[in-house]
Coordinates of C-alpha atoms in Angstrom, one line a residue:
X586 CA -78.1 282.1 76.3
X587 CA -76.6 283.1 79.9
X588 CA -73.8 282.2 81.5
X589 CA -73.3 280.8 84.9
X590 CA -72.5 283.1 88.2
X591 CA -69.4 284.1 88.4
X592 CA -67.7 286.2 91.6
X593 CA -70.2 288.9 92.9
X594 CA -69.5 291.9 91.1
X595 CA -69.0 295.3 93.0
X596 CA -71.4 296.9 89.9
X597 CA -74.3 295.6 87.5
X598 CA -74.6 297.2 84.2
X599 CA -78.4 296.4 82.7
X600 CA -78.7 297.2 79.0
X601 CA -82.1 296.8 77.7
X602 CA -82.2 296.2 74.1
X603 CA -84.7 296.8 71.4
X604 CA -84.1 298.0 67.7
X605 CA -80.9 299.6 68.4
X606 CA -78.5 297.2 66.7
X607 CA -76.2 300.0 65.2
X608 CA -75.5 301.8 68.5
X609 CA -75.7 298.3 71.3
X610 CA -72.0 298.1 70.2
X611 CA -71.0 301.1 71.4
X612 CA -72.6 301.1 75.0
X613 CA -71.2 298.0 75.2
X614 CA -67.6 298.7 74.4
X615 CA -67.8 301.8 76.3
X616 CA -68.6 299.3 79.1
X617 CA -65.6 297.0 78.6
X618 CA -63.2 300.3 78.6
X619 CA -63.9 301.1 81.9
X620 CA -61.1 302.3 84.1
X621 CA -63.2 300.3 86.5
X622 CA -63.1 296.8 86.0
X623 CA -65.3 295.3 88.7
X624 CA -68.6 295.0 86.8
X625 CA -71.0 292.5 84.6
X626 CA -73.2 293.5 81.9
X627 CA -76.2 292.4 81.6
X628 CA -78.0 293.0 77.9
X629 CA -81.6 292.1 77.6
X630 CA -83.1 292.0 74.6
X631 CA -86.5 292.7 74.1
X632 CA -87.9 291.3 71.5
X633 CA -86.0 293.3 69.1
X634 CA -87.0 292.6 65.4
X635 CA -82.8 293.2 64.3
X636 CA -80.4 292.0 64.6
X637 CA -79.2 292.6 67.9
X638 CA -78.3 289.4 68.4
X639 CA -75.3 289.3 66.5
X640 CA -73.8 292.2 67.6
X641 CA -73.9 291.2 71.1
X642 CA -72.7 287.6 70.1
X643 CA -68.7 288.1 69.2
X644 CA -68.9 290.0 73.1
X645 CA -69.8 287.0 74.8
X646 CA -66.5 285.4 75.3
X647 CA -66.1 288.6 78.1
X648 CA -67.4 286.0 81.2
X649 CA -68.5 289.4 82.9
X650 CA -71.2 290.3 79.9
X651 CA -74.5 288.2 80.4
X652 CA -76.5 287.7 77.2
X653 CA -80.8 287.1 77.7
X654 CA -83.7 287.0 75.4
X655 CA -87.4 287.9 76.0
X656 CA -91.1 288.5 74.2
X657 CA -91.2 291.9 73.7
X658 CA -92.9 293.4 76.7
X659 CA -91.4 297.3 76.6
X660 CA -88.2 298.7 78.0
X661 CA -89.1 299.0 81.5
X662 CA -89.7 295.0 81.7
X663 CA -86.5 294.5 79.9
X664 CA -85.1 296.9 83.3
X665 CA -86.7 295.0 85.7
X666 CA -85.8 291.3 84.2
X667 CA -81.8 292.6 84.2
X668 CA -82.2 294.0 87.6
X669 CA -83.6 290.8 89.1
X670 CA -81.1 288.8 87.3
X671 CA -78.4 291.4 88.8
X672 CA -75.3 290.4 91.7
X673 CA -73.4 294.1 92.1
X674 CA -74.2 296.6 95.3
X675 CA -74.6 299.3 92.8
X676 CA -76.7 299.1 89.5
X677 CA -76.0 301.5 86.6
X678 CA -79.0 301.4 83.8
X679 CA -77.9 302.0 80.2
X680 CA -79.9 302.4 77.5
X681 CA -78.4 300.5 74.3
X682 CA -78.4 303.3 72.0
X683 CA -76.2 305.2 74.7
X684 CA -72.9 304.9 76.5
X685 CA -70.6 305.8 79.1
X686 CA -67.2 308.0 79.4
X687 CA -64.5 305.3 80.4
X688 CA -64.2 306.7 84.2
X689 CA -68.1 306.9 84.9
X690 CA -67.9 304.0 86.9
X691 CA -64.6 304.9 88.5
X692 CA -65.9 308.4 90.1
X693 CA -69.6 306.9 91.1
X694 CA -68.6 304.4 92.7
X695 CA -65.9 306.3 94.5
X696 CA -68.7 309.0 95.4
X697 CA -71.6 305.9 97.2
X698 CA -68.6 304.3 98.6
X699 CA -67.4 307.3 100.8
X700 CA -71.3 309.3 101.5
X701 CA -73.3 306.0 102.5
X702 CA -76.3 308.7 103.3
X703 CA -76.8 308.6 99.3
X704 CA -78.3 306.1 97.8
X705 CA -77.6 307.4 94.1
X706 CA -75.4 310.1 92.4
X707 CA -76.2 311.5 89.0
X708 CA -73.9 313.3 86.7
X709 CA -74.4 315.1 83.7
X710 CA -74.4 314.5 79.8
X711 CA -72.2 314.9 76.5
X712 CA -74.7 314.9 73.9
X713 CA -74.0 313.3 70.6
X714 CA -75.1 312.4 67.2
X715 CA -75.9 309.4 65.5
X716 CA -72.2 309.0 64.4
X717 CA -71.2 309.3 67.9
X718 CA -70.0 313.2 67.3
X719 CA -70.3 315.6 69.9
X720 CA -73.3 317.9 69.7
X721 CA -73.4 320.0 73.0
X722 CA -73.0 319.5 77.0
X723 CA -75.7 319.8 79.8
X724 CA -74.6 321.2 83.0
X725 CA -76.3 320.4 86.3
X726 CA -75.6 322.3 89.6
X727 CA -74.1 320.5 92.9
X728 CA -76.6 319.7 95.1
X729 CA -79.4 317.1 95.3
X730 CA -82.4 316.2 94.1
X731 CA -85.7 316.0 95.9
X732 CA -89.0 314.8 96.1
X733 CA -90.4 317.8 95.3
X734 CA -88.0 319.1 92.9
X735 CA -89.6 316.9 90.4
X736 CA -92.5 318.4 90.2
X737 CA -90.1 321.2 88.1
X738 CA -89.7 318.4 85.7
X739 CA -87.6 315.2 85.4
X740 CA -84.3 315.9 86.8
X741 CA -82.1 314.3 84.2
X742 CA -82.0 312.9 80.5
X743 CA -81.9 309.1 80.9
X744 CA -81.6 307.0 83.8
X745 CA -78.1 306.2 82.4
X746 CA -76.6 309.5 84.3
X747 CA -77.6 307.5 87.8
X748 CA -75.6 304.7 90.0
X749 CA -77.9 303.2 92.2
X750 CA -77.4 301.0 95.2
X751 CA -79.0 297.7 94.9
X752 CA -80.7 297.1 97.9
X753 CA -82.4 301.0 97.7
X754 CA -83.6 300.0 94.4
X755 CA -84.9 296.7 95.9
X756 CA -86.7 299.0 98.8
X757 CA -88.6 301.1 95.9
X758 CA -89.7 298.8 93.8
X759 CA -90.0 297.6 89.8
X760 CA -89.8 300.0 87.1
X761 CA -93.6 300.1 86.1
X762 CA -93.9 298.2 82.7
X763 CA -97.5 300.0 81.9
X764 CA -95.9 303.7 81.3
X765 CA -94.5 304.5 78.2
X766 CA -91.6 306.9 78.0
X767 CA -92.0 308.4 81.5
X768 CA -91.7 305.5 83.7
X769 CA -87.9 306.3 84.6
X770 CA -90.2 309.9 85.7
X771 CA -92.5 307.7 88.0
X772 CA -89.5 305.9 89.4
X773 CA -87.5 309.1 90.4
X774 CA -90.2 310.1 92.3
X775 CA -90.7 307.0 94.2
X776 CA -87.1 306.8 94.6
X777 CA -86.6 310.2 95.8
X778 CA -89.8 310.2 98.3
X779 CA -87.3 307.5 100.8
X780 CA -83.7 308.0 99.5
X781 CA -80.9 310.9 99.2
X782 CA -79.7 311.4 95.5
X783 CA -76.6 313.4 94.9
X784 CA -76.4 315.5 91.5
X785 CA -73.2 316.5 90.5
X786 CA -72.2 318.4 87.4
X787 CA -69.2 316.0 85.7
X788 CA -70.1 314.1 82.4
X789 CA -71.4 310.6 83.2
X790 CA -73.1 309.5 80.1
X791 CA -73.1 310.0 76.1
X792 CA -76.4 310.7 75.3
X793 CA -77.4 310.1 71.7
X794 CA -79.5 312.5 70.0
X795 CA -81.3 310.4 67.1
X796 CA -84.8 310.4 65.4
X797 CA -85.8 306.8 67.4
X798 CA -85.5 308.7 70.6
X799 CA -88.5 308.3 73.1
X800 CA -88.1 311.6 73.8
X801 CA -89.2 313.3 70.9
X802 CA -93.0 312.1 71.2
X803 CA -93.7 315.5 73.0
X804 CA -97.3 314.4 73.3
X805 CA -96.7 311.7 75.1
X806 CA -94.2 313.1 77.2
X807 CA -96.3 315.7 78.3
X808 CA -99.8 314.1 79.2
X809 CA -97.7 310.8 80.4
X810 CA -95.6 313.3 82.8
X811 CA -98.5 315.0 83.8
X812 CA -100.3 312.1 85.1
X813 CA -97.4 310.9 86.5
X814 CA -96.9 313.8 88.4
X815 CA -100.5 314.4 89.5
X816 CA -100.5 311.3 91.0
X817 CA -97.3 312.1 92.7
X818 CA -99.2 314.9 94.2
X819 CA -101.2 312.9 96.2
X820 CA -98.0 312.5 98.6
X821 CA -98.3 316.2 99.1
X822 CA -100.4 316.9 102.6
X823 CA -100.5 320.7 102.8
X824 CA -102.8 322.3 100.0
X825 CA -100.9 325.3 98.9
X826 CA -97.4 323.7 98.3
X827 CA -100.1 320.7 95.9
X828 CA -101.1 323.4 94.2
X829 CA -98.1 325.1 93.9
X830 CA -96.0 322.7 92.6
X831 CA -98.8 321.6 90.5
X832 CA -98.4 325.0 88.7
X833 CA -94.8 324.8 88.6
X834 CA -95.3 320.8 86.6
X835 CA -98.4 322.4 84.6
X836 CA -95.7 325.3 83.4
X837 CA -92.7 322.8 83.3
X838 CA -93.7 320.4 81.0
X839 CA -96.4 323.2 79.0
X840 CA -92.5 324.8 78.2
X841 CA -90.9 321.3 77.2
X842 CA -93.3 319.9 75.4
X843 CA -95.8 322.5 74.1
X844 CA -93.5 325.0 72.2
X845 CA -92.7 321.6 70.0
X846 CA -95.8 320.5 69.3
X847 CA -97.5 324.2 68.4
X848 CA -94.2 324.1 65.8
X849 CA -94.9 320.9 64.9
X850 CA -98.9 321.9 64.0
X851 CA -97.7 325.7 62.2
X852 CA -95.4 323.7 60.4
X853 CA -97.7 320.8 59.2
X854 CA -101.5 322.0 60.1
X855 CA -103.0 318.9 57.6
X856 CA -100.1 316.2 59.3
X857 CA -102.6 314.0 61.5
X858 CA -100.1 313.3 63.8
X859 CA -99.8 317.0 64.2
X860 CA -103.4 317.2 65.2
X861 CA -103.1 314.4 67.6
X862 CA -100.3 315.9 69.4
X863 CA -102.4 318.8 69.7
X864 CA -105.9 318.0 70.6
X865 CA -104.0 316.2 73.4
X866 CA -101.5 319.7 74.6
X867 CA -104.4 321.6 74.3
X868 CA -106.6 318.4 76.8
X869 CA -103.2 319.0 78.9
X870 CA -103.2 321.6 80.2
X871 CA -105.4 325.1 81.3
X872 CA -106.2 327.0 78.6
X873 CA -104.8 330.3 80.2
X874 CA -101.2 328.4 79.6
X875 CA -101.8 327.1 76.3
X876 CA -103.1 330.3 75.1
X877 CA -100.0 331.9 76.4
X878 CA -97.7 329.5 75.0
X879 CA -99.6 329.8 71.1
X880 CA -99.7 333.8 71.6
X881 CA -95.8 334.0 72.3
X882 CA -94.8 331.7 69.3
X883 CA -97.4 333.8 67.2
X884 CA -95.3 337.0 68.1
X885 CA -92.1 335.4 67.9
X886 CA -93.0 334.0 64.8
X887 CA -94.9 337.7 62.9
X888 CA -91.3 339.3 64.4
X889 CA -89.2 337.1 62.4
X890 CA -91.2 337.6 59.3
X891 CA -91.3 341.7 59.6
X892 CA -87.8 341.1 60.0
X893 CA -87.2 339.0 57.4
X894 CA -89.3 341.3 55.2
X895 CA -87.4 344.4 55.7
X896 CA -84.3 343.0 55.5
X897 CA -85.1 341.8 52.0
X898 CA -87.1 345.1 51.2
X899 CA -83.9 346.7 52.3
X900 CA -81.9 344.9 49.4
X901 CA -83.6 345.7 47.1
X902 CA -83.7 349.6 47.8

């Protein structure tokens, strides 16, 4: 079901939707509270085997929130179908198992409307729980983000900390459906290799810290950022800066990724998925950094059980 065009917003909302029926609610409430009221929401729903549906349903009577349906085809088709479908100058991409602070709108908006030489700001996170409690805070530093600071890894948590302008996003292109959990990586990098992107360190986004998250397939993210950045690389003209921020991307993601899945293996050597995620660090990335990476959580780890082992021969002397 959709509802006919209304007035042209000033902001587009696009929620892709997919198995998150006990947290869609929230993003979209936290979307009707704005302090900013010139927006529509647009939820797509991907295919999503709950009931998703009927959460978003008793919202409809809002004229601003558009409701769609589609096959499931992935998250970043669900992105691209909203976008199309989208009216405002500025698009904000939520995902539906997050949400926003009620003046995120109200201070990004502000921000594109007075520096036009920015085509996106980004803000920092609140994380939070599956109950919606508040876990911890990431900060970011003033400044902006570049090209080539990706290659230091992705510069943010979700796509949900950025407003975009329409018409930039229109420039750069789709959301590319074929990448699975890094395709908002790929897309920063297009982005940021023709457009300005302002980071600035004030909470724009709940993020919510939950055992569905994307993020947590550390194999995946690592040998899907890798290739994405590799092919990134390609951009770079002079040899040494390629190979040196092929290091720092090699290191980056080795850090983010690699401590988990060596914990993940010590933890739960027979666990196949264990071995997978693995066998595929270890295809990743050199073997100088993956020995280095194994050796440190092998000390770290024989410290902690000397330690332990005093302490407790200690007791009982």
């Amino acid at each position: 079901m959709d509802f006919a065009k209304m007035a042209k917003p000033l902001v587009s909302v696009i929620v892709p939707a997919y198995a998150h029926a006990q947290f869609i609610g929230d993003a979209i409430r936290s979307v009707v509270n704005q302090t900013f009221a010139d927006w529509e929401l647009i939820v797509v729903n991907d295919g999503s085997p709950d009931d998703t549906c009927d959460v978003v349903k008793p919202f409809l009577s809002d004229p601003r929130i558009q409701y769609y349906e589609q096959k499931n085809q992935g998250q970043s088709a669900a992105r691209n179908f909203g976008i199309s479908m989208a009216h405002g100058e500025f698009i904000h991409l939520l995902d539906d198992d997050d949400s926003l602070p009620s003046d995120t709108l109200e201070w990004q908006v502000d921000y594109l409307t007075k520096n036009r030489e920015f085509s996106a700001i980004v803000g920092s996170t609140n994380y939070i729980d599956e109950d919606g409690k508040y876990l911890a805070a990431s900060s970011i530093s003033d400044g902006t983000i570049s090209f080539h600071d990706l290659f230091s890894g992705n510069a943010f948590d979700s796509p949900g900390q950025a407003l975009f302008r329409h018409d930039s996003l229109k420039t750069v292109g789709r959301f590319n459906a074929s990448l699975r959990g890094v395709d908002d990586y790929d897309f920063m990098f297009r982005f940021t290799r023709v457009f300005k992107v302002k980071k600035v360190n004030r909470v724009c986004l709940n993020y919510r810290c939950h055992s569905g998250n994307a993020s947590r397939n550390k194999a995946l993210m690592l040998s899907g950022g890798l290739a994405v950045a590799y092919k990134h690389l390609e951009y770079i003209e002079d040899i040494q800066l390629r190979n040196t921020l092929r290091a720092n991307v090699i290191k980056t993601l080795s850090h983010y990724a690699g401590r988990d899945i060596i914990k993940e293996y010590i933890a739960n050597p027979l666990s196949l998925n264990s071995i997978k995620a693995l066998l595929i660090y270890l295809r990743s990335v050199p073997f100088v950094t993956s020995a280095k990476e194994i050796l440190k959580l092998a000390f770290y780890s024989l410290r902690a059980n000397v330690l332990s082992f005093v302490r407790k021969t200690h007791l009982k002397i």
